[in-house]
Coordinates of C-alpha atoms and ligand atoms in Angstrom, one line a residue:
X1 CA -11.7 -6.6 -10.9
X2 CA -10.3 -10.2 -11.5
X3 CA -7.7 -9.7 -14.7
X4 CA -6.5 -11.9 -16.8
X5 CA -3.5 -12.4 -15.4
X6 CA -5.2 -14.3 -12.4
X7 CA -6.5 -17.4 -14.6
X8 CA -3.2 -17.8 -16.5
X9 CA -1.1 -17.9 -13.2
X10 CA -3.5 -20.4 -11.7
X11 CA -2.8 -22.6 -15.6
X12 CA 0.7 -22.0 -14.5
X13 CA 0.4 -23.5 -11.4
X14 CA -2.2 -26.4 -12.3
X15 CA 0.5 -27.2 -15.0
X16 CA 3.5 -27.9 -12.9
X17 CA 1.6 -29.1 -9.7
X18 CA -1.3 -29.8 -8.5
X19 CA -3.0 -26.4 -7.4
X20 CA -3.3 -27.4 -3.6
X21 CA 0.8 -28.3 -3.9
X22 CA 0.6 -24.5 -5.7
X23 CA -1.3 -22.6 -3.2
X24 CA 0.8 -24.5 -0.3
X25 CA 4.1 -23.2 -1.8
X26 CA 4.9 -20.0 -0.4
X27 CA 7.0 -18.8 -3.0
X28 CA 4.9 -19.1 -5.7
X29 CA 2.7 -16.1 -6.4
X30 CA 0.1 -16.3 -4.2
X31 CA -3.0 -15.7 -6.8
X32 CA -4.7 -19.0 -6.7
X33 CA -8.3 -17.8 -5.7
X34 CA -10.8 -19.8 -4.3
X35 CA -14.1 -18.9 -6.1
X36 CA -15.6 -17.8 -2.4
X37 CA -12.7 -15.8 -1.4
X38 CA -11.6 -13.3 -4.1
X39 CA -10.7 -9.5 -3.5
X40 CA -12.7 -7.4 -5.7
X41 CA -16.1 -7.9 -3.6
X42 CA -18.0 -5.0 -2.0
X43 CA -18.5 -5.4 2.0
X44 CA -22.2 -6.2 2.5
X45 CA -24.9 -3.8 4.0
X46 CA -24.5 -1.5 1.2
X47 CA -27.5 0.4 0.1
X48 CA -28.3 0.5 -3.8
X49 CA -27.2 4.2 -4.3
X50 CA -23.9 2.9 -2.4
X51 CA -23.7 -0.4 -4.7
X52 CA -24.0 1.7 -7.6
X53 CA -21.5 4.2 -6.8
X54 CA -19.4 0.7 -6.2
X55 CA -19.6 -0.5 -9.7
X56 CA -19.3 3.2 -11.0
X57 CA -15.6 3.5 -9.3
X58 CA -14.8 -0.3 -10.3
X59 CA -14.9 1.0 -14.0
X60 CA -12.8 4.1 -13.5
X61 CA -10.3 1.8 -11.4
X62 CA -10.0 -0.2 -14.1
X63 CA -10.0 2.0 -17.2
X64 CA -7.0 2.4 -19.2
X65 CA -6.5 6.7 -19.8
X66 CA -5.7 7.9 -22.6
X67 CA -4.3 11.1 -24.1
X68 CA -7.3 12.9 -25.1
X69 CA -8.6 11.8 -21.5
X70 CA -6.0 14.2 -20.0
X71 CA -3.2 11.5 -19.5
X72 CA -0.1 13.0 -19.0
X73 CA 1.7 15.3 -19.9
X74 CA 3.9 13.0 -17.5
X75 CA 2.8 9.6 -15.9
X76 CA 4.1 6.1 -14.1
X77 CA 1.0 4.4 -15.8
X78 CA -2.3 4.8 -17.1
X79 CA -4.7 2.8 -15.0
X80 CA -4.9 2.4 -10.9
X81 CA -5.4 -1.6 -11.8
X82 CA -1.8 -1.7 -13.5
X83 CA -0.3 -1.0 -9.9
X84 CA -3.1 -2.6 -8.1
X85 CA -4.2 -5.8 -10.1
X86 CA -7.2 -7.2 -8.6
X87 CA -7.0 -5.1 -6.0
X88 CA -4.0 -6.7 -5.0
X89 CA -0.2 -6.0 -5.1
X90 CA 1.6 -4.7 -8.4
X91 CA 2.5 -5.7 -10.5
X92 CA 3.4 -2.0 -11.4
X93 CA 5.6 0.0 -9.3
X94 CA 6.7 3.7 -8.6
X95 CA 10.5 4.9 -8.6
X96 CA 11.6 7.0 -6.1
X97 CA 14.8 8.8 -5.5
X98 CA 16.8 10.4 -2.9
X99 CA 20.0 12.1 -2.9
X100 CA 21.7 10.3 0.2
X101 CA 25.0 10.9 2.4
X102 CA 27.9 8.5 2.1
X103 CA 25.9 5.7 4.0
X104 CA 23.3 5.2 1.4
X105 CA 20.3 6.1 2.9
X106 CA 20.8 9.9 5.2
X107 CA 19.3 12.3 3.2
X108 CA 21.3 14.7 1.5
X109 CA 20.2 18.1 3.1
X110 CA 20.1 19.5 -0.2
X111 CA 17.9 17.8 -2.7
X112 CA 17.5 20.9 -4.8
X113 CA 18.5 18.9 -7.5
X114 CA 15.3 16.9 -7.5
X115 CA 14.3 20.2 -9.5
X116 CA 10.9 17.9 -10.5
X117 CA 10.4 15.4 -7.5
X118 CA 11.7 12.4 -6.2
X119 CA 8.9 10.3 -8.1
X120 CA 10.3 8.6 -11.3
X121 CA 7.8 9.7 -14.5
X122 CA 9.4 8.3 -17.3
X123 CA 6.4 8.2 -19.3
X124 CA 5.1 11.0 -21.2
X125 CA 2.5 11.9 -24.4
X126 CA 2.6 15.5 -26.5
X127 CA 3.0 17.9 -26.3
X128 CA 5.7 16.9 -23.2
X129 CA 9.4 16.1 -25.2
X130 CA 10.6 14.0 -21.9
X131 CA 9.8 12.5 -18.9
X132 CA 11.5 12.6 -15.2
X133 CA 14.4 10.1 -14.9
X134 CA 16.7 9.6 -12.6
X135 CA 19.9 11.4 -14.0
X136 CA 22.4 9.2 -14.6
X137 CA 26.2 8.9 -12.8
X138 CA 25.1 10.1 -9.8
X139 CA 26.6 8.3 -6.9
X140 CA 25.2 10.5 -4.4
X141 CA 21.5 9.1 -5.9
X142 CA 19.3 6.5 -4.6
X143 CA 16.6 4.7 -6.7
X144 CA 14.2 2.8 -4.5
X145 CA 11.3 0.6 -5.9
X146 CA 7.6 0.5 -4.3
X147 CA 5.2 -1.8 -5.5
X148 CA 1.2 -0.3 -5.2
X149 CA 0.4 -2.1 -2.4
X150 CA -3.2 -4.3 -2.0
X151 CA -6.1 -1.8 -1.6
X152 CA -8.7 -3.9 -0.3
X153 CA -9.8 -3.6 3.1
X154 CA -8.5 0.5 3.4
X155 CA -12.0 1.4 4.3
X156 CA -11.5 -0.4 7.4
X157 CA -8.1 1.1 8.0
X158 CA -10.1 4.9 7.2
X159 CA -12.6 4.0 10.0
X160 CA -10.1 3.5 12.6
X161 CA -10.7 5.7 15.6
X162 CA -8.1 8.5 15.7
X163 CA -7.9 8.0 19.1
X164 CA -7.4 4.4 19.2
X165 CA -4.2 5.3 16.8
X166 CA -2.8 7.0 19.7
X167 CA -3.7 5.0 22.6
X168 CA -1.8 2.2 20.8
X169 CA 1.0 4.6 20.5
X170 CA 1.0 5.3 24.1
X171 CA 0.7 2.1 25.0
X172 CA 4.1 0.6 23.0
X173 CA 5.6 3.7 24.5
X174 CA 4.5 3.0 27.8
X175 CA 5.7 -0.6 27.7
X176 CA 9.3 0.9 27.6
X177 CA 10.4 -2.1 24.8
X178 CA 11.5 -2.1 21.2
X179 CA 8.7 -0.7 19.6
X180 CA 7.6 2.2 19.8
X181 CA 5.8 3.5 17.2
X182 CA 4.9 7.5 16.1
X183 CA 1.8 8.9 14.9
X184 CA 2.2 9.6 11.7
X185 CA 0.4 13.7 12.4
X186 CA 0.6 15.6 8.8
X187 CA 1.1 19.5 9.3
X188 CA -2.8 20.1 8.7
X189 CA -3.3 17.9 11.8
X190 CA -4.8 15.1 10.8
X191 CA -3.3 11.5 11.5
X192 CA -1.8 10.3 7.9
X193 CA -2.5 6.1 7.2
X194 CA -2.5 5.8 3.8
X195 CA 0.5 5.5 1.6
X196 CA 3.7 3.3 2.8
X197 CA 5.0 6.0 5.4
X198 CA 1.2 7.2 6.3
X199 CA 1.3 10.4 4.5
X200 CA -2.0 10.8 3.5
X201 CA -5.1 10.6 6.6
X202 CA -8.1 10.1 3.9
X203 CA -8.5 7.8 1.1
X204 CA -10.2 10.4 -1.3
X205 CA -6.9 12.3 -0.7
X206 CA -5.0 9.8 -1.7
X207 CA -7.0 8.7 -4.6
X208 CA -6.9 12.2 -6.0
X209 CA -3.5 12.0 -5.6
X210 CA -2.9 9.4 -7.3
X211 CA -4.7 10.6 -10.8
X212 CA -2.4 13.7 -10.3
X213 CA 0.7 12.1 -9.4
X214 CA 0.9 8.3 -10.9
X215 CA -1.3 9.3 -14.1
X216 CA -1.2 13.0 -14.8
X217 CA -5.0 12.9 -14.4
X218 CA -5.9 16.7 -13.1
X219 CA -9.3 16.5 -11.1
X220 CA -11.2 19.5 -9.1
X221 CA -9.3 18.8 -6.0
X222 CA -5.9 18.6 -8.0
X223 CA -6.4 21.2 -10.5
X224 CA -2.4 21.7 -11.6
X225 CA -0.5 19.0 -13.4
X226 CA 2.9 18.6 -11.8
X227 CA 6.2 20.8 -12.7
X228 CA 8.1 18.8 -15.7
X229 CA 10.9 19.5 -17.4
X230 CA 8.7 21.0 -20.7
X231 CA 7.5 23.0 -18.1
X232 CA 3.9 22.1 -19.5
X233 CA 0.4 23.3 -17.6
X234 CA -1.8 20.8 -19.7
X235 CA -1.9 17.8 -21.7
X236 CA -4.0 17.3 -24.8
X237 CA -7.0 17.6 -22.7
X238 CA -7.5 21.3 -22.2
X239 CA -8.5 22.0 -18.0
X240 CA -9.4 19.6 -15.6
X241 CA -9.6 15.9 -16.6
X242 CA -11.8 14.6 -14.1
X243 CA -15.0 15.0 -12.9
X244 CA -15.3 15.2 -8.7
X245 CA -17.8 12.5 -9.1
X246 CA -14.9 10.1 -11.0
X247 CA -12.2 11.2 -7.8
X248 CA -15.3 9.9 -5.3
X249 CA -16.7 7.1 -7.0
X250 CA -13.3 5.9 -7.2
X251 CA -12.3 6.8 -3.5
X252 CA -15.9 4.9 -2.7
X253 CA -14.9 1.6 -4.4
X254 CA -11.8 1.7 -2.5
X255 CA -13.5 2.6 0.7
X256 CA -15.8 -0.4 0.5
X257 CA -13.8 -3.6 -1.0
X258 CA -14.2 -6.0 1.6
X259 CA -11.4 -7.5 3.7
X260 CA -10.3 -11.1 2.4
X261 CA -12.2 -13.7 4.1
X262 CA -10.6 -15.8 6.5
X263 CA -11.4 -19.1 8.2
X264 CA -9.8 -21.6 10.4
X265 CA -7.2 -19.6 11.9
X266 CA -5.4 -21.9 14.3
X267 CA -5.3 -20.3 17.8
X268 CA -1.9 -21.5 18.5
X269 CA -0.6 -19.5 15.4
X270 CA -2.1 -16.8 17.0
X271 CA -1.1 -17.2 20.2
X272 CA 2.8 -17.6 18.9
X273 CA 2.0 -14.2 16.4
X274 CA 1.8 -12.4 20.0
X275 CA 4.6 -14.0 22.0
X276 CA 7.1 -13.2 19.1
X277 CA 5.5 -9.6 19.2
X278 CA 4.3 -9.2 15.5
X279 CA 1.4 -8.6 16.8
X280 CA 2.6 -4.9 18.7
X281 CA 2.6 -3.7 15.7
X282 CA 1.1 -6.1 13.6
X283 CA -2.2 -5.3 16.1
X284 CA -5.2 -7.8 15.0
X285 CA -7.9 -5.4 15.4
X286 CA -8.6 -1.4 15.9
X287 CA -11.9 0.1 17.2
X288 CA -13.4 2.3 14.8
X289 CA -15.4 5.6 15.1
X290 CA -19.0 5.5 16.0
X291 CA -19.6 8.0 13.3
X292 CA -17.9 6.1 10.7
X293 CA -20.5 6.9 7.1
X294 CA -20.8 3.3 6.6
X295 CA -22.8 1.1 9.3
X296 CA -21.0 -1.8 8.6
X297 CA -17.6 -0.2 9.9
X298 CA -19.0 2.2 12.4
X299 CA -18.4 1.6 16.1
X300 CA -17.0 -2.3 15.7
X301 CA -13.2 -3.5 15.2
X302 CA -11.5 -3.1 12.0
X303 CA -9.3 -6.6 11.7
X304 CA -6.8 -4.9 9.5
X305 CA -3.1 -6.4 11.1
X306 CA -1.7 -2.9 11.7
X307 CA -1.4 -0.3 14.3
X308 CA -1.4 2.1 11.3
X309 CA 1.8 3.8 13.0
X310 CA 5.0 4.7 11.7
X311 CA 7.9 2.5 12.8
X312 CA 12.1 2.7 12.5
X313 CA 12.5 -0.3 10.5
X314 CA 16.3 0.3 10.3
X315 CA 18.8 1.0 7.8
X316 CA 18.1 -2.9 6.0
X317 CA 14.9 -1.0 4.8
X318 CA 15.9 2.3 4.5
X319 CA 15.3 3.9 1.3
X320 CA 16.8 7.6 2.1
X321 CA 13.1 9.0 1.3
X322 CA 11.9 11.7 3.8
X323 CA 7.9 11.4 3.0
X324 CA 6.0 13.4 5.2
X325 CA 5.7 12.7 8.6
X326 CA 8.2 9.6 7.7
X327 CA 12.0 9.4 8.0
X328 CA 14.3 7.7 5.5
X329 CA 13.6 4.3 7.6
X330 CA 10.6 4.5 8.7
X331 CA 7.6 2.7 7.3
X332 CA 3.7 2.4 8.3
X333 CA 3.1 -1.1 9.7
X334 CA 2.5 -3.0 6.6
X335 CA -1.7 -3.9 7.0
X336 CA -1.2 -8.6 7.1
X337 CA -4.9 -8.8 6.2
X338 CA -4.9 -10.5 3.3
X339 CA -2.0 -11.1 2.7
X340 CA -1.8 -14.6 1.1
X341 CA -3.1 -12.6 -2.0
X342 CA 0.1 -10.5 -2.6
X343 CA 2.8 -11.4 -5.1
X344 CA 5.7 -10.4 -2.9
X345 CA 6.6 -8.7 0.3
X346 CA 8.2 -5.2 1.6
X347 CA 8.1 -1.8 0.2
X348 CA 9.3 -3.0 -2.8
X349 CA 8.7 -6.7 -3.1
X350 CA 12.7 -8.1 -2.1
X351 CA 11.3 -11.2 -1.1
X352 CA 8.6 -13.8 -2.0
X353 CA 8.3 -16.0 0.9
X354 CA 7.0 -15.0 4.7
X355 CA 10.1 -16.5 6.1
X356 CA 12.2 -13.8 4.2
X357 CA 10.1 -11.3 5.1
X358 CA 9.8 -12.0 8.8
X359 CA 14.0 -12.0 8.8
X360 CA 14.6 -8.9 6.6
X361 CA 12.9 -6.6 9.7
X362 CA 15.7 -7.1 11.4
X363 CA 18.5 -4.5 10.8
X364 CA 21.2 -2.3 12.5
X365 CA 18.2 0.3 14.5
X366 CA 15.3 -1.6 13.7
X367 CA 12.6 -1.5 16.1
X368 CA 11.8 -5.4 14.9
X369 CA 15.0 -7.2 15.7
X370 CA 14.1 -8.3 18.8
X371 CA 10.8 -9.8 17.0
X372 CA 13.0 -11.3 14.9
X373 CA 15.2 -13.1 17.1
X374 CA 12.3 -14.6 18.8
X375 CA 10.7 -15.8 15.6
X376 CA 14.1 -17.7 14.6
X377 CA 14.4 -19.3 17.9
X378 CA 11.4 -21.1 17.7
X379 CA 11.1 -24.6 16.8
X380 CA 10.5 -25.8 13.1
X381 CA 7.0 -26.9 14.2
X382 CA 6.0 -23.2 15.7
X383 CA 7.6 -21.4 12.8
X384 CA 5.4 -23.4 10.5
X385 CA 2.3 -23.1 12.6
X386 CA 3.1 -18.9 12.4
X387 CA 3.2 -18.7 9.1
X388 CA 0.2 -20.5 8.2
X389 CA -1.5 -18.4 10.8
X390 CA -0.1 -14.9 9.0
X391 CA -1.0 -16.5 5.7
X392 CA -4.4 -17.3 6.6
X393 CA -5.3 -13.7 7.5
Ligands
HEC1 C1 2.2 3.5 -11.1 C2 1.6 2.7 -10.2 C3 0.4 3.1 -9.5 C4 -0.8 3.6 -10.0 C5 -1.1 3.9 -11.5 C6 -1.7 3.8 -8.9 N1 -1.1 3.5 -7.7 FE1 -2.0 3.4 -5.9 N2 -0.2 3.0 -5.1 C7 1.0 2.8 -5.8 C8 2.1 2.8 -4.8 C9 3.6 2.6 -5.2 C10 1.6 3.1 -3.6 C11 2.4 3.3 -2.3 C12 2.6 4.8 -2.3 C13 3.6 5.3 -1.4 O1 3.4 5.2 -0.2 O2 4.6 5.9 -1.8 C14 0.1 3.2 -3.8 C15 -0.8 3.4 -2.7 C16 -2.1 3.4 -2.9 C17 -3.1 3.5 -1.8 C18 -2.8 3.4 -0.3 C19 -2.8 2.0 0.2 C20 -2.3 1.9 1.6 O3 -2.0 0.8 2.0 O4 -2.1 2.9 2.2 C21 -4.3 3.6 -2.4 C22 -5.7 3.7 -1.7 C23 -4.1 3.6 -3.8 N3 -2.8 3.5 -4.1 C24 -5.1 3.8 -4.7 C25 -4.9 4.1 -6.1 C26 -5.9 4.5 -7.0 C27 -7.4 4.8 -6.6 C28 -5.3 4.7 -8.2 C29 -5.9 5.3 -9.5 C30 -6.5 6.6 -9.3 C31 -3.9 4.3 -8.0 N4 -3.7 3.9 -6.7 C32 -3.0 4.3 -9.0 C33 1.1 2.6 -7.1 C34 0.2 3.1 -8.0
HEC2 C1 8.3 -2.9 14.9 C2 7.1 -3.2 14.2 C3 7.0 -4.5 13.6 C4 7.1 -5.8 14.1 C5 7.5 -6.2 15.5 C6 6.8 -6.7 13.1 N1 6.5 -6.1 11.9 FE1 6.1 -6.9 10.1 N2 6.2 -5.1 9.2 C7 6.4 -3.9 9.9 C8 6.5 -2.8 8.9 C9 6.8 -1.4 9.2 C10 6.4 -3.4 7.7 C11 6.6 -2.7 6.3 C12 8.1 -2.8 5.9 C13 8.4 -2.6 4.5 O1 7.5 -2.5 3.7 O2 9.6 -2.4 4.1 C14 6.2 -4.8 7.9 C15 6.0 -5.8 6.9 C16 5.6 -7.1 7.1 C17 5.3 -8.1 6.1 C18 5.2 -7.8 4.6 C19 3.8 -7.3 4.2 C20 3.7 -6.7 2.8 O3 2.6 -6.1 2.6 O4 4.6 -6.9 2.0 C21 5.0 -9.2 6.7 C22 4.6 -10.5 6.0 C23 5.2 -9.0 8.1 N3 5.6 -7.7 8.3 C24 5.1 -10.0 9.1 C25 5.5 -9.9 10.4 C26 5.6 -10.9 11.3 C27 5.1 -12.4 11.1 C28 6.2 -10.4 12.5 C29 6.5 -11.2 13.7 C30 7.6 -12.2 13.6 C31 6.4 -9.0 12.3 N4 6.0 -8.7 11.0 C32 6.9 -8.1 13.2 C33 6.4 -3.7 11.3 C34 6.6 -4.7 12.2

């Protein structure tokens, strides 16, 4: 849904500027909404039952938990719109840690000591004494930051043709350069594309993780809350908090917000967005499954900006967290579409302009660098006419 917080940046912004000047200026946050183009909107074609389900899973994506609900005993926060407001980026974030080797970001082959995770859970309600914080004077620790990252459009991303997944592999493999990205294959199988290193293949899995993990919500596919230091089982709602019905309705709304609508995309931005080679792994478009459940995304191309692949982004974006399928620097090719709506950019929001963002993939082993190098050599002119391009999508 469209918070608050949206009108009072756009005040901001109409106060010190004018709100084109605002919405030209990459560095301010990029929430300045035309009333045609918002996130928050279901895809068409949907039938009633589907439209219904839509609204239900906006509510629970929205709705602040509470104790009696079954928050807790431990949580990050209590609603999926504090990490994802408007659909968008942040502004809340999860807290991970690592134990790491003297370079700051190979794993520690023990991390034994995690005894409750690597996910930061600070918060807690009774009958819990004390959350999961990262102990203190620990130089062989890492803390890494990741901001919930836009969730519009990942019903496009879900309807992506396994298959095309790994042609595109083959293909950057093939091509003998740079990138070469991995499918990200979990250890039931399946191909993971959800989460930052892909580690989750469906987004009802991932939305059932994210009661469990981020909110200590327990649902019928998630039935334990997570070991804590009170070694609690429940929270102050006795058995399962959710109903499977609140996972999929939720799952549902994610599965069919719309991609960002974009117009007047200047061909020679594109054409430069493949010379520099973002677009390997940046790929415009994916062909989905024939058998997708929703027409609308069955058998076409999903225009998502990602090869939904895990890349060696190198140790500038390391964060020392094994995740999965993912090593301590790899990341899943960060989805561009819509991506003038986001707040800031990376795992965990270093920078707030393109420009920054575009020069921090290149690092000692990324697979980028040589991206990077032919970004910064082109003229001021081309630069400009790639950004707007990337910003546009
Ligand atoms: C405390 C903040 C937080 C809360 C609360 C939260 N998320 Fe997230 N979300 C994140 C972060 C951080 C990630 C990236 C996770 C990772 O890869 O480690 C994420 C990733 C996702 C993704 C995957 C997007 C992608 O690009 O692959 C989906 C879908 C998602 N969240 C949905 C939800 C839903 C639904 C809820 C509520 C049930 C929720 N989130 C609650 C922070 C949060
Ligand atoms: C080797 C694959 C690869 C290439 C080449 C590449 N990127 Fe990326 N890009 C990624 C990955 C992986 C991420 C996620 C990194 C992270 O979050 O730390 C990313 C993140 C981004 C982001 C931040 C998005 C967000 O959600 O915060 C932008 C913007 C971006 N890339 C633009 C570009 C542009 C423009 C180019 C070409 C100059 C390019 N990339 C080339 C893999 C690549």
């Amino acid at each position: 849904m469209y918070p608050i917080a949206i009108v009072r940046i756009v005040l901001v912004c109409a106060l010190g500027a004018t709100l084109a000047a605002c919405a030209d200026d990459p560095s301010a946050p990029s929430y300045v909404l035309r009333s045609d183009d918002r996130p928050g909107q279901p895809i068409g074609q949907l039938t009633e039952a589907q439209q219904l389900q839509f609204d239900r899973g906006d509510g629970v994506f929205s709705q602040v938990f509470r104790e009696q609900q079954g928050l807790g005993p431990l949580f990050v926060r209590p609603a999926c719109a504090n990490c994802h407001e408007g659909d968008g980026k942040g502004p809340g974030i999860v807290r991970r840690m690592a134990l790491v080797e003297a370079d700051g970001f190979t794993p520690a082959r023990d991390q034994s000591p995690l005894r409750f995770g690597s996910m930061v859970r600070e918060q807690f309600v009774t009958p819990a004494t004390q959350g999961w914080v990262p102990f203190e004077g620990n130089s062989a620790l890492r803390v890494s930051q990741r901001f919930g990252p836009a969730v519009f459009a990942r019903g496009w991303m879900e309807a992506v043709d396994a298959r095309e997944i790994e042609r595109v592999a083959a293909e950057q493999a093939a091509s003998g350069g740079a990138v070469h990205g991995r499918v990200a294959r979990l250890a039931e199988g399946r191909i993971g594309r959800f989460g930052l290193k892909a580690t989750v293949a469906t987004l009802l899995d991932f939305t059932a993780n994210a009661f469990q993990g981020d909110m200590g919500l327990t649902s019928p596919m998630r039935p334990m809350e997570l070991a804590n230091p009170d070694g609690l089982t429940d929270d102050a709602h006795p058995g399962v908090d959710l109903t499977m019905e609140q996972v999929e309705d939720t799952a549902a709304y994610v599965r069919t917000l719309a991609a960002p609508v974009r117009t007047g995309l200047d061909p020679r931005g594109a054409a430069l967005f493949a010379r520099v080679g973002c677009a390997s792994c940046h790929t415009p478009s994916m062909a989905t499954t024939a058998d997708f459940p929703l027409r609308a995304m069955a058998n076409t191309r999903a225009e998502v900006f990602t090869d939904l692949l895990l890349h060696d982004m190198g140790e500038g974006l390391a964060d020392g967290v094994t995740d999965g399928p993912a090593g301590p620097r790899d990341w899943r090719t960060a989805p561009l579409v819509g991506v003038r709506f986001l707040r800031n950019f990376l795992h965990d929001g270093r920078v707030r302009t393109l420009d920054a963002a575009i020069r921090a993939h290149r690092s000692n082993g990324s697979e980028a660098s040589p991206s990077v190098d032919a970004y910064t050599a082109l003229s001021a002119a081309d630069q400009t006419l790639l950004l707007d391009y990337v910003r546009a999508l």
